[in-house]
Coordinates of C-alpha atoms and ligand atoms in Angstrom, one line a residue:
Chain M
M1 CA -64.0 40.8 -32.4
L2 CA -63.9 38.8 -29.2
E3 CA -60.7 37.2 -30.4
L4 CA -59.1 40.6 -31.0
L5 CA -60.1 41.7 -27.5
A6 CA -58.7 38.5 -26.0
Q7 CA -55.5 39.0 -27.8
T8 CA -55.2 42.6 -26.8
A9 CA -55.9 41.7 -23.2
L10 CA -53.0 39.1 -23.3
N11 CA -50.7 41.7 -24.8
A12 CA -51.7 44.3 -22.3
T13 CA -51.2 41.9 -19.5
Y14 CA -47.7 41.2 -20.6
A15 CA -46.7 44.8 -21.1
A16 CA -48.3 45.9 -17.9
S17 CA -46.4 43.2 -16.0
Y18 CA -43.0 44.6 -16.7
I19 CA -44.0 48.2 -16.6
A20 CA -45.5 47.5 -13.2
L21 CA -42.2 46.1 -12.0
V22 CA -40.4 49.2 -13.1
A23 CA -43.1 51.6 -11.7
V24 CA -43.4 49.9 -8.4
G25 CA -39.6 50.1 -7.8
L26 CA -39.7 53.8 -8.6
V27 CA -42.5 54.5 -6.1
L28 CA -40.8 52.5 -3.5
I29 CA -37.6 54.6 -3.8
F30 CA -39.6 57.8 -3.9
G31 CA -41.8 56.8 -1.0
V32 CA -39.0 55.8 1.4
M33 CA -36.2 58.2 0.3
G34 CA -38.2 61.1 -1.2
V35 CA -36.1 61.3 -4.4
I36 CA -37.1 60.8 -8.0
N37 CA -34.7 58.3 -9.4
F38 CA -34.2 59.5 -12.9
A39 CA -31.7 56.7 -13.6
H40 CA -34.5 54.1 -13.1
G41 CA -34.8 53.5 -16.8
E42 CA -31.1 52.9 -17.0
L43 CA -31.4 50.3 -14.2
F44 CA -33.9 48.6 -16.4
M45 CA -31.5 48.8 -19.3
L46 CA -28.6 47.4 -17.1
G47 CA -30.8 44.4 -16.3
A48 CA -31.3 43.8 -20.0
Y49 CA -27.5 44.0 -20.6
A50 CA -26.9 41.5 -17.8
V51 CA -28.9 39.0 -20.0
V52 CA -26.9 40.1 -23.0
A53 CA -23.6 39.4 -21.2
L54 CA -24.6 36.2 -19.3
Y55 CA -27.2 34.5 -21.5
A56 CA -26.4 35.7 -25.1
D57 CA -22.6 36.0 -24.8
L58 CA -21.6 33.6 -22.1
Q59 CA -24.5 31.2 -22.8
L60 CA -25.5 30.7 -19.2
N61 CA -29.0 29.5 -18.3
F62 CA -31.6 32.2 -18.8
M63 CA -33.1 32.0 -15.3
M64 CA -29.7 32.2 -13.9
A65 CA -29.0 35.3 -15.9
V66 CA -32.2 36.9 -14.7
M67 CA -31.3 36.2 -11.1
V68 CA -27.9 37.6 -11.5
G69 CA -29.4 40.6 -13.2
L70 CA -31.7 41.2 -10.3
A71 CA -28.9 41.0 -7.7
F72 CA -26.5 43.0 -9.8
V73 CA -28.8 45.9 -10.5
G74 CA -30.0 45.7 -6.8
C75 CA -26.3 46.2 -5.9
V76 CA -26.0 49.2 -8.3
G77 CA -29.0 50.6 -6.4
L78 CA -27.1 50.1 -3.1
L79 CA -24.2 51.9 -4.6
M80 CA -26.4 54.8 -5.7
E81 CA -27.9 55.0 -2.2
R82 CA -24.5 55.2 -0.6
A83 CA -22.7 57.5 -3.1
L84 CA -25.5 59.8 -4.3
F85 CA -28.7 59.8 -2.2
R86 CA -27.3 59.6 1.3
P87 CA -24.9 62.5 1.0
L88 CA -27.7 64.5 -0.6
R89 CA -30.4 63.3 1.8
D90 CA -31.6 66.8 2.9
N91 CA -31.7 67.9 -0.7
P92 CA -34.2 66.1 -2.8
L93 CA -33.5 68.2 -5.9
G94 CA -29.8 67.4 -5.5
G95 CA -30.7 63.7 -5.5
L96 CA -32.7 64.1 -8.7
V97 CA -29.8 66.0 -10.4
A98 CA -27.3 63.4 -9.2
S99 CA -29.4 60.6 -10.6
I100 CA -29.5 62.3 -14.0
G101 CA -25.7 62.5 -13.9
F102 CA -25.6 58.8 -12.9
L103 CA -27.9 57.9 -15.8
L104 CA -25.5 59.4 -18.3
I105 CA -22.6 57.5 -16.7
L106 CA -24.4 54.2 -16.9
Q107 CA -25.2 54.9 -20.6
A108 CA -21.6 55.7 -21.4
L109 CA -20.4 52.6 -19.6
V110 CA -22.7 50.4 -21.5
V111 CA -21.8 52.0 -24.8
M112 CA -18.1 51.5 -23.9
G113 CA -18.7 47.8 -23.0
F114 CA -21.2 46.8 -25.7
G115 CA -21.3 49.5 -28.4
V116 CA -24.4 51.3 -29.5
R117 CA -25.7 48.5 -31.7
M118 CA -29.0 46.8 -31.1
E119 CA -28.3 43.5 -29.3
H120 CA -29.5 40.2 -30.7
I121 CA -30.6 37.9 -28.0
P122 CA -31.6 34.3 -28.9
P123 CA -35.2 33.5 -27.9
V124 CA -35.5 31.6 -24.6
T125 CA -38.4 29.5 -26.1
Q126 CA -40.2 29.5 -29.3
E127 CA -43.3 27.8 -27.9
V128 CA -46.6 29.5 -28.2
I129 CA -49.7 28.8 -26.3
A130 CA -52.5 28.8 -28.9
F131 CA -55.9 29.5 -27.4
S132 CA -57.3 29.6 -30.9
D133 CA -56.0 30.4 -34.4
R134 CA -55.9 34.1 -33.7
V135 CA -55.4 34.1 -29.9
R136 CA -51.9 33.1 -29.3
F137 CA -49.5 33.9 -26.4
P138 CA -45.8 33.2 -26.6
L139 CA -44.6 31.2 -23.7
S140 CA -41.7 33.7 -23.2
R141 CA -44.2 36.4 -22.5
L142 CA -46.0 34.2 -20.0
Y143 CA -42.8 33.9 -18.1
V144 CA -42.7 37.6 -17.7
V145 CA -46.2 37.7 -16.4
V146 CA -45.7 34.9 -14.0
A147 CA -42.4 36.4 -12.7
A148 CA -44.1 39.8 -12.2
V149 CA -47.0 38.3 -10.3
V150 CA -44.7 36.3 -8.1
L151 CA -42.4 39.2 -7.4
L152 CA -45.1 41.7 -6.7
T153 CA -47.0 39.3 -4.4
A154 CA -43.7 38.7 -2.6
L155 CA -43.2 42.5 -2.2
W156 CA -46.7 42.9 -0.9
L157 CA -46.3 40.2 1.7
F158 CA -42.9 41.7 2.6
L159 CA -44.5 45.2 3.2
K160 CA -47.5 43.8 5.1
R161 CA -46.1 41.0 7.1
T162 CA -42.5 41.5 7.9
R163 CA -40.7 43.7 10.4
F164 CA -38.6 45.4 7.8
G165 CA -41.6 45.8 5.5
W166 CA -43.3 47.7 8.3
A167 CA -40.2 49.8 8.8
L168 CA -40.3 50.7 5.2
R169 CA -43.9 51.8 5.4
A170 CA -43.3 53.7 8.6
S171 CA -40.3 55.6 7.1
A172 CA -42.4 56.4 4.0
Q173 CA -45.2 57.8 6.1
D174 CA -43.1 59.8 8.6
P175 CA -39.3 59.4 8.5
E176 CA -38.7 61.2 11.7
A177 CA -41.3 59.4 13.7
A178 CA -39.9 56.2 12.2
A179 CA -36.4 57.1 13.5
L180 CA -38.0 57.6 17.0
Q181 CA -39.1 53.9 16.9
G182 CA -35.5 52.8 16.4
I183 CA -35.8 52.4 12.6
S184 CA -32.6 53.4 10.9
I185 CA -33.1 55.6 7.9
N186 CA -29.9 54.4 6.3
Q187 CA -31.2 50.8 6.6
T188 CA -34.7 51.5 5.1
A189 CA -33.1 53.5 2.3
R190 CA -30.8 50.6 1.5
I191 CA -33.6 48.1 1.5
A192 CA -35.8 50.4 -0.7
M193 CA -33.0 51.0 -3.1
F194 CA -32.0 47.4 -3.4
I195 CA -35.6 46.2 -4.0
G196 CA -36.5 49.2 -6.3
A197 CA -33.4 48.8 -8.4
G198 CA -33.6 45.0 -8.4
L199 CA -37.2 45.1 -9.7
A200 CA -36.2 47.5 -12.5
G201 CA -33.2 45.2 -13.3
V202 CA -35.3 42.0 -13.3
A203 CA -37.9 43.7 -15.6
G204 CA -35.1 44.5 -18.0
A205 CA -33.6 41.1 -17.8
L206 CA -36.9 39.3 -18.3
T207 CA -37.9 41.3 -21.3
A208 CA -34.5 41.5 -22.9
P209 CA -35.1 38.7 -25.4
L210 CA -38.5 40.3 -26.4
V211 CA -37.6 43.9 -26.9
S212 CA -34.8 45.8 -28.8
V213 CA -31.9 46.1 -26.3
N214 CA -29.8 49.2 -26.8
P215 CA -28.1 51.7 -24.5
L216 CA -31.0 54.3 -24.8
M217 CA -33.8 51.9 -24.1
G218 CA -34.3 53.3 -20.6
H219 CA -35.5 56.7 -21.8
S220 CA -39.2 56.0 -22.0
V221 CA -39.3 55.2 -18.4
I222 CA -39.0 58.8 -17.3
V223 CA -42.6 59.9 -18.2
T224 CA -43.8 56.8 -16.4
A225 CA -41.7 57.8 -13.5
F226 CA -43.4 61.2 -13.1
I227 CA -46.9 59.9 -13.6
V228 CA -46.8 57.0 -11.2
I229 CA -45.1 59.1 -8.5
I230 CA -47.7 61.8 -8.7
V231 CA -50.7 59.4 -9.0
G232 CA -49.3 57.2 -6.3
G233 CA -48.7 60.2 -4.1
I234 CA -46.8 60.3 -0.9
G235 CA -47.6 58.6 2.4
S236 CA -48.8 55.1 1.7
L237 CA -46.3 52.7 0.1
E238 CA -49.0 50.0 -0.5
G239 CA -51.2 52.7 -2.1
A240 CA -48.3 53.7 -4.4
V241 CA -47.8 50.1 -5.4
V242 CA -51.4 49.7 -6.3
A243 CA -51.4 53.0 -8.2
A244 CA -48.3 51.9 -10.1
V245 CA -49.8 48.6 -11.1
A246 CA -53.1 50.2 -12.1
Y247 CA -51.2 52.9 -14.2
A248 CA -49.3 50.2 -15.9
F249 CA -52.5 48.5 -17.0
V250 CA -54.3 51.7 -18.1
H251 CA -51.2 52.8 -20.1
T252 CA -50.7 49.5 -21.9
I253 CA -54.4 49.0 -22.7
V254 CA -54.5 52.5 -24.3
T255 CA -51.3 51.8 -26.1
T256 CA -52.6 48.6 -27.6
F257 CA -55.9 50.1 -28.7
Y258 CA -54.5 53.5 -29.9
D259 CA -50.8 54.2 -29.5
G260 CA -48.1 55.1 -27.0
V261 CA -48.4 58.9 -27.4
I262 CA -52.1 58.8 -26.7
A263 CA -51.4 56.6 -23.7
D264 CA -48.9 59.1 -22.3
I265 CA -51.5 61.8 -22.8
V266 CA -54.1 59.8 -21.0
G267 CA -51.6 59.1 -18.3
L268 CA -50.7 62.8 -17.9
S269 CA -54.4 63.7 -17.9
L270 CA -55.0 61.2 -15.1
M271 CA -52.2 62.7 -13.2
L272 CA -53.7 66.2 -13.5
L273 CA -57.1 64.9 -12.5
V274 CA -55.6 63.2 -9.4
L275 CA -53.7 66.4 -8.6
I276 CA -56.9 68.4 -8.8
V277 CA -59.1 66.1 -6.8
K278 CA -56.5 64.7 -4.4
P279 CA -53.4 66.9 -4.3
H280 CA -51.5 64.4 -2.2
G281 CA -52.0 61.6 -4.6
L282 CA -54.6 58.8 -4.6
F283 CA -53.4 57.3 -1.4
G284 CA -51.3 60.1 0.0
T285 CA -52.3 61.7 3.2
A286 CA -49.6 63.7 4.9
E287 CA -47.1 66.1 3.6
R288 CA -43.6 64.8 3.8
A289 CA -41.7 66.4 6.7
Chain O
M1 CA -28.8 60.5 37.7
L2 CA -30.4 58.7 34.8
L3 CA -30.0 61.5 32.4
E4 CA -27.6 64.4 32.5
V5 CA -27.7 67.2 30.0
K6 CA -24.6 69.4 30.4
G7 CA -24.3 72.8 28.7
A8 CA -26.2 71.6 25.7
S9 CA -26.5 74.0 22.8
V10 CA -28.4 73.6 19.6
A11 CA -28.6 75.9 16.5
Y12 CA -30.6 75.7 13.3
N13 CA -28.7 77.4 10.4
K14 CA -26.6 79.3 12.8
V15 CA -29.6 80.6 14.8
V16 CA -29.2 79.4 18.3
A17 CA -32.3 77.7 19.7
M18 CA -30.9 76.4 23.0
R19 CA -27.9 77.8 24.8
Q20 CA -25.9 76.1 27.5
V21 CA -28.9 74.1 28.9
S22 CA -28.1 71.7 31.8
M23 CA -30.7 69.4 33.3
Q24 CA -30.8 66.3 35.4
V25 CA -33.4 63.6 35.5
P26 CA -33.4 61.1 38.4
E27 CA -34.3 57.4 38.1
G28 CA -37.9 58.0 38.9
G29 CA -40.7 60.6 38.8
I30 CA -41.7 63.4 36.5
V31 CA -39.5 66.3 35.4
T32 CA -41.2 69.0 33.4
I33 CA -39.8 71.7 31.0
I34 CA -42.1 74.7 30.7
G35 CA -41.7 77.8 28.6
A36 CA -43.4 80.0 26.0
N37 CA -43.6 79.3 22.2
G38 CA -40.2 79.0 20.7
A39 CA -38.4 78.8 24.1
G40 CA -36.5 75.7 23.0
K41 CA -38.5 72.9 24.8
T42 CA -38.9 70.8 21.7
S43 CA -35.3 71.4 20.7
T44 CA -34.2 70.0 24.1
L45 CA -36.2 66.8 23.6
R46 CA -35.0 66.5 20.0
A47 CA -31.4 66.9 21.2
I48 CA -31.8 64.1 23.7
S49 CA -33.3 61.7 21.2
G50 CA -30.7 62.5 18.6
L51 CA -32.9 64.2 16.0
V52 CA -30.7 67.3 16.2
R53 CA -27.0 67.6 17.0
L54 CA -25.5 69.6 19.7
F55 CA -22.9 72.2 18.7
A56 CA -21.7 72.3 22.3
G57 CA -22.2 70.3 25.5
E58 CA -22.9 66.7 26.3
I59 CA -25.7 64.4 27.1
H60 CA -25.3 61.3 29.3
F61 CA -27.8 58.5 29.8
G62 CA -27.3 55.8 32.3
G63 CA -23.7 56.8 32.6
R64 CA -23.1 56.6 28.8
R65 CA -22.5 59.5 26.5
I66 CA -25.3 59.6 23.9
D67 CA -25.0 62.9 22.1
G68 CA -23.9 62.3 18.6
L69 CA -25.5 58.9 18.4
P70 CA -28.1 58.4 15.7
P71 CA -31.8 58.2 16.9
E72 CA -32.0 54.4 16.6
K73 CA -29.1 53.9 18.9
I74 CA -30.7 56.2 21.5
V75 CA -34.0 54.3 21.2
A76 CA -32.0 51.1 21.7
A77 CA -30.4 52.7 24.8
G78 CA -33.9 53.0 26.3
I79 CA -35.3 56.5 25.5
A80 CA -38.7 56.7 23.9
H81 CA -39.9 60.1 22.5
V82 CA -43.5 61.0 21.9
P83 CA -43.0 63.9 19.5
E84 CA -44.9 67.1 19.3
G85 CA -48.0 66.7 17.2
R86 CA -48.2 62.9 18.0
R87 CA -46.9 61.8 14.6
V88 CA -48.6 58.4 14.5
F89 CA -48.2 56.6 11.2
P90 CA -51.5 57.6 9.5
Q91 CA -51.7 54.7 7.0
M92 CA -51.0 52.0 9.5
T93 CA -53.6 50.5 11.8
V94 CA -53.6 51.1 15.5
E95 CA -52.1 47.7 16.2
E96 CA -49.4 48.2 13.5
N97 CA -48.5 51.5 15.0
L98 CA -48.1 49.9 18.4
R99 CA -46.0 47.0 17.1
T100 CA -43.8 49.4 15.2
G101 CA -43.0 50.9 18.6
A102 CA -41.4 47.5 19.5
F103 CA -39.3 47.5 16.3
L104 CA -36.0 46.9 18.1
R105 CA -37.2 44.3 20.5
R106 CA -36.7 40.6 19.9
D107 CA -38.5 39.2 22.9
R108 CA -41.7 38.1 21.1
Q109 CA -43.7 36.9 24.0
E110 CA -43.0 39.9 26.1
I111 CA -44.1 42.1 23.2
E112 CA -47.5 40.4 23.2
T113 CA -47.8 40.9 27.0
D114 CA -46.9 44.5 26.6
L115 CA -49.4 45.0 23.8
E116 CA -52.1 43.6 26.1
K117 CA -50.9 46.0 28.8
V118 CA -51.2 49.0 26.5
F119 CA -54.7 47.8 25.5
A120 CA -55.6 47.5 29.2
R121 CA -54.3 51.0 29.8
F122 CA -56.1 52.4 26.7
P123 CA -59.2 50.4 26.1
R124 CA -60.2 52.6 23.2
L125 CA -57.1 51.5 21.3
K126 CA -58.2 47.9 21.7
E127 CA -61.6 48.6 20.3
R128 CA -60.0 50.3 17.3
R129 CA -57.0 48.0 16.8
R130 CA -57.7 47.4 13.1
Q131 CA -58.6 51.1 12.4
L132 CA -56.2 53.3 10.5
A133 CA -54.5 55.8 12.8
S134 CA -55.4 58.7 10.5
T135 CA -59.1 58.1 11.2
M136 CA -58.7 58.5 15.0
S137 CA -59.5 61.6 17.0
G138 CA -56.8 63.8 18.4
G139 CA -57.1 62.4 21.9
E140 CA -57.0 58.8 20.6
Q141 CA -54.0 59.6 18.5
Q142 CA -52.2 61.0 21.5
M143 CA -53.0 57.8 23.4
L144 CA -51.7 55.8 20.5
A145 CA -48.5 57.8 20.3
I146 CA -47.9 57.2 24.1
G147 CA -48.8 53.5 23.7
R148 CA -46.4 53.2 20.8
A149 CA -43.6 54.7 22.9
L150 CA -44.4 52.3 25.8
M151 CA -44.1 49.4 23.4
A152 CA -40.4 50.2 23.2
K153 CA -40.2 49.3 26.9
P154 CA -38.3 52.5 27.6
R155 CA -36.2 53.4 30.6
L156 CA -37.1 57.1 30.1
L157 CA -40.1 58.6 28.3
L158 CA -40.1 62.0 26.7
L159 CA -43.5 63.6 26.1
D160 CA -43.8 66.8 24.0
E161 CA -47.0 68.7 24.7
P162 CA -49.3 65.7 25.2
S163 CA -52.2 68.1 26.1
M164 CA -52.0 70.2 22.9
G165 CA -55.3 70.8 21.3
L166 CA -57.3 68.3 23.5
A167 CA -60.5 68.8 25.3
P168 CA -60.2 69.2 29.1
V169 CA -61.7 65.8 29.9
I170 CA -59.1 64.1 27.6
V171 CA -56.3 66.2 29.1
E172 CA -57.3 64.9 32.6
E173 CA -57.3 61.3 31.3
I174 CA -53.8 61.8 29.8
A175 CA -52.6 63.5 33.0
R176 CA -53.8 60.4 35.0
I177 CA -52.0 58.1 32.6
I178 CA -48.7 60.1 32.8
K179 CA -48.8 59.8 36.6
E180 CA -49.5 56.0 36.3
I181 CA -46.6 55.6 33.9
A182 CA -44.2 57.4 36.3
A183 CA -45.6 55.5 39.3
G184 CA -45.0 52.3 37.3
G185 CA -41.3 53.0 37.3
V186 CA -40.7 54.8 34.0
P187 CA -39.4 58.3 34.6
V188 CA -40.9 61.0 32.4
I189 CA -39.7 64.3 30.9
L190 CA -42.9 66.3 30.2
V191 CA -42.7 69.3 28.0
E192 CA -45.8 71.5 28.3
Q193 CA -47.1 75.0 27.6
N194 CA -49.9 74.3 30.0
A195 CA -47.8 75.2 33.0
E196 CA -50.5 74.7 35.5
L197 CA -50.9 71.1 34.4
A198 CA -47.2 70.4 34.2
L199 CA -46.4 71.8 37.6
S200 CA -49.2 69.9 39.2
L201 CA -47.9 66.6 37.8
A202 CA -44.2 67.0 38.1
D203 CA -41.7 66.6 40.9
Y204 CA -39.1 68.9 39.5
A205 CA -39.3 71.7 36.8
Y206 CA -37.1 73.6 34.5
V207 CA -38.2 76.9 32.9
L208 CA -36.8 77.8 29.5
E209 CA -36.9 81.3 28.1
T210 CA -35.6 82.0 24.6
G211 CA -33.3 79.1 24.6
N212 CA -31.8 79.8 28.1
L213 CA -32.5 78.0 31.4
A214 CA -34.3 80.8 33.4
L215 CA -35.3 78.9 36.5
E216 CA -35.4 75.5 38.0
G217 CA -36.6 73.9 41.2
R218 CA -39.2 71.7 42.9
A219 CA -42.4 71.9 40.9
S220 CA -44.4 72.8 44.0
E221 CA -42.0 75.7 44.8
L222 CA -42.0 77.0 41.2
H223 CA -45.8 76.9 41.4
E224 CA -45.6 79.5 44.1
N225 CA -42.8 81.5 42.5
E226 CA -43.7 85.1 41.7
H227 CA -42.2 85.2 38.2
V228 CA -43.6 81.9 37.2
R229 CA -47.1 82.8 38.5
R230 CA -47.1 86.0 36.5
A231 CA -45.5 84.7 33.3
Y232 CA -46.9 81.2 33.0
L233 CA -49.8 80.7 35.3
G234 CA -51.6 84.0 34.4
I235 CA -52.2 84.9 38.1
Ligands
ATP1 N1 -36.3 73.0 12.1 C1 -36.0 74.3 12.5 N2 -35.4 75.2 11.7 C2 -35.1 76.4 12.1 N3 -35.5 76.9 13.3 C3 -36.1 76.1 14.1 C4 -36.4 74.7 13.8 N4 -37.0 74.2 14.8 C5 -37.1 75.1 15.8 N5 -36.5 76.3 15.4 C6 -36.4 77.5 16.2 O1 -35.8 77.2 17.4 C7 -36.4 77.9 18.4 C8 -36.9 76.9 19.5 O2 -37.9 76.1 18.9 P1 -38.6 74.9 19.7 O3 -39.4 74.2 18.7 O4 -37.6 74.1 20.4 O5 -39.5 75.7 20.8 P2 -40.7 75.2 21.7 O6 -40.3 75.6 23.1 O7 -40.9 73.7 21.5 O8 -41.9 76.0 21.2 P3 -43.5 75.5 21.1 O9 -44.0 75.7 22.4 O10 -44.1 76.5 20.1 O11 -43.5 74.1 20.6 C9 -37.5 78.7 17.8 O12 -37.1 80.0 17.7 C10 -37.8 78.1 16.5 O13 -38.2 79.0 15.6
MG2 MG1 -42.4 72.6 20.9

């Protein structure tokens, strides 16, 4: 029993790590720009395909492929900011619709480039850390956990300690008041979009050898998107980050003990509960202007 | 003149909020804009700081045309705006709010000196420097909003209804601080519905009525003006 628990905890930690990366990017984009990025799952998918192209096909070093995946998807985020979200800034619904259109374009491009088949990606390492006979953790999963911890810690320090981190938090709390402090909305939007997309991309890249990579793999992210955005609420970026990480853990623990459908139901119920008790989200305070 | 507004007009969705407004702000002292609800006072300040665009007219600051520039460029030019309703960052601490006011500055040491100056001017902010802004009282938030604007080291300070919703003692304290700021060499544009307060503080005053400039003159003279007394001072 104890061993089952230990094994489940390890699996949940792994799953929560990459879901947290995806969810945190989403709340960052929502917090700063006020748009729900429906294409976020496809950014995750693009990160996985960066690994297909660079690591599986071109046989580059895996870490290198992951780094390029992060940067490349981050740049796709910049493109989205400039081409979709900026022209539609005063129209959050427009941003949402545009991101749905963009999602379909990304899927089509990937199908054109790679086909609809499931990609086979050679394992990065076969090594397994064996705590006991029945408690085993593949090293490749540990990489994902370590990367997530490092990246999320870096993001936290960025938000709390740096000038641009403060600018991001200020724009999320009150975009107009932030503009009156000399903070450029275009600039914070770019930073949020690069980081948010980059985190989704890196999550996709890191997990590519461990999941089935196909052009539709981003779909499941959409439910997550709604839940974390509502639970995280509006106002506090740090709060939203914490909520996203917490949600990732709850969801994966329920998934491992029961299944994914129940986990979504639990997630949605939590969302409703939060909406009833705290209509602006767990850490939200003010209404967006 | 430090600031010149020439025939500035603003509209929201084709509804005109400000028509052909012209104003001048000298290098020192306090200029006030008074008027009833919806007269266009806030719109005037928002036009100056670039939050809304003019559809006609020009704004010049320090000899340079600034209308059409984005807000961050106008802050960089030296205009700090304390918006209506204070608008402090609720989930940031007092100190973080103040430092955010210095976002565009790179002179690290002077920022520290200025932070100490703000704390000296508002001792209550110093006591609460690690407290979240959302947990502060209305008067404290107003002081924080003013302190945050001062951290930008402005050449002109815009204040939108700093007395709104505050108890008389706090209003007196804020009034004293506004005088100190102006005496310290930073000219102020003060928007107020509290005309008595505004005219007692200011050197020069503009009266807005439904988006039009109705009257202007020395504050002491407007204070004695028959129309102003009846419409704004309730005498
Ligand atoms: N964002 C907006 N959208 C549409 N109309 C607006 C907007 N902001 C202001 N207005 C309108 O413009 C006019 C001037 O408003 P403004 O806020 O400048 O007045 P004010 O003098 O500051 O009033 P108050 O004393 O109530 O703050 C009003 O008729 C108002 O309804
Ligand atoms: Mg107003």
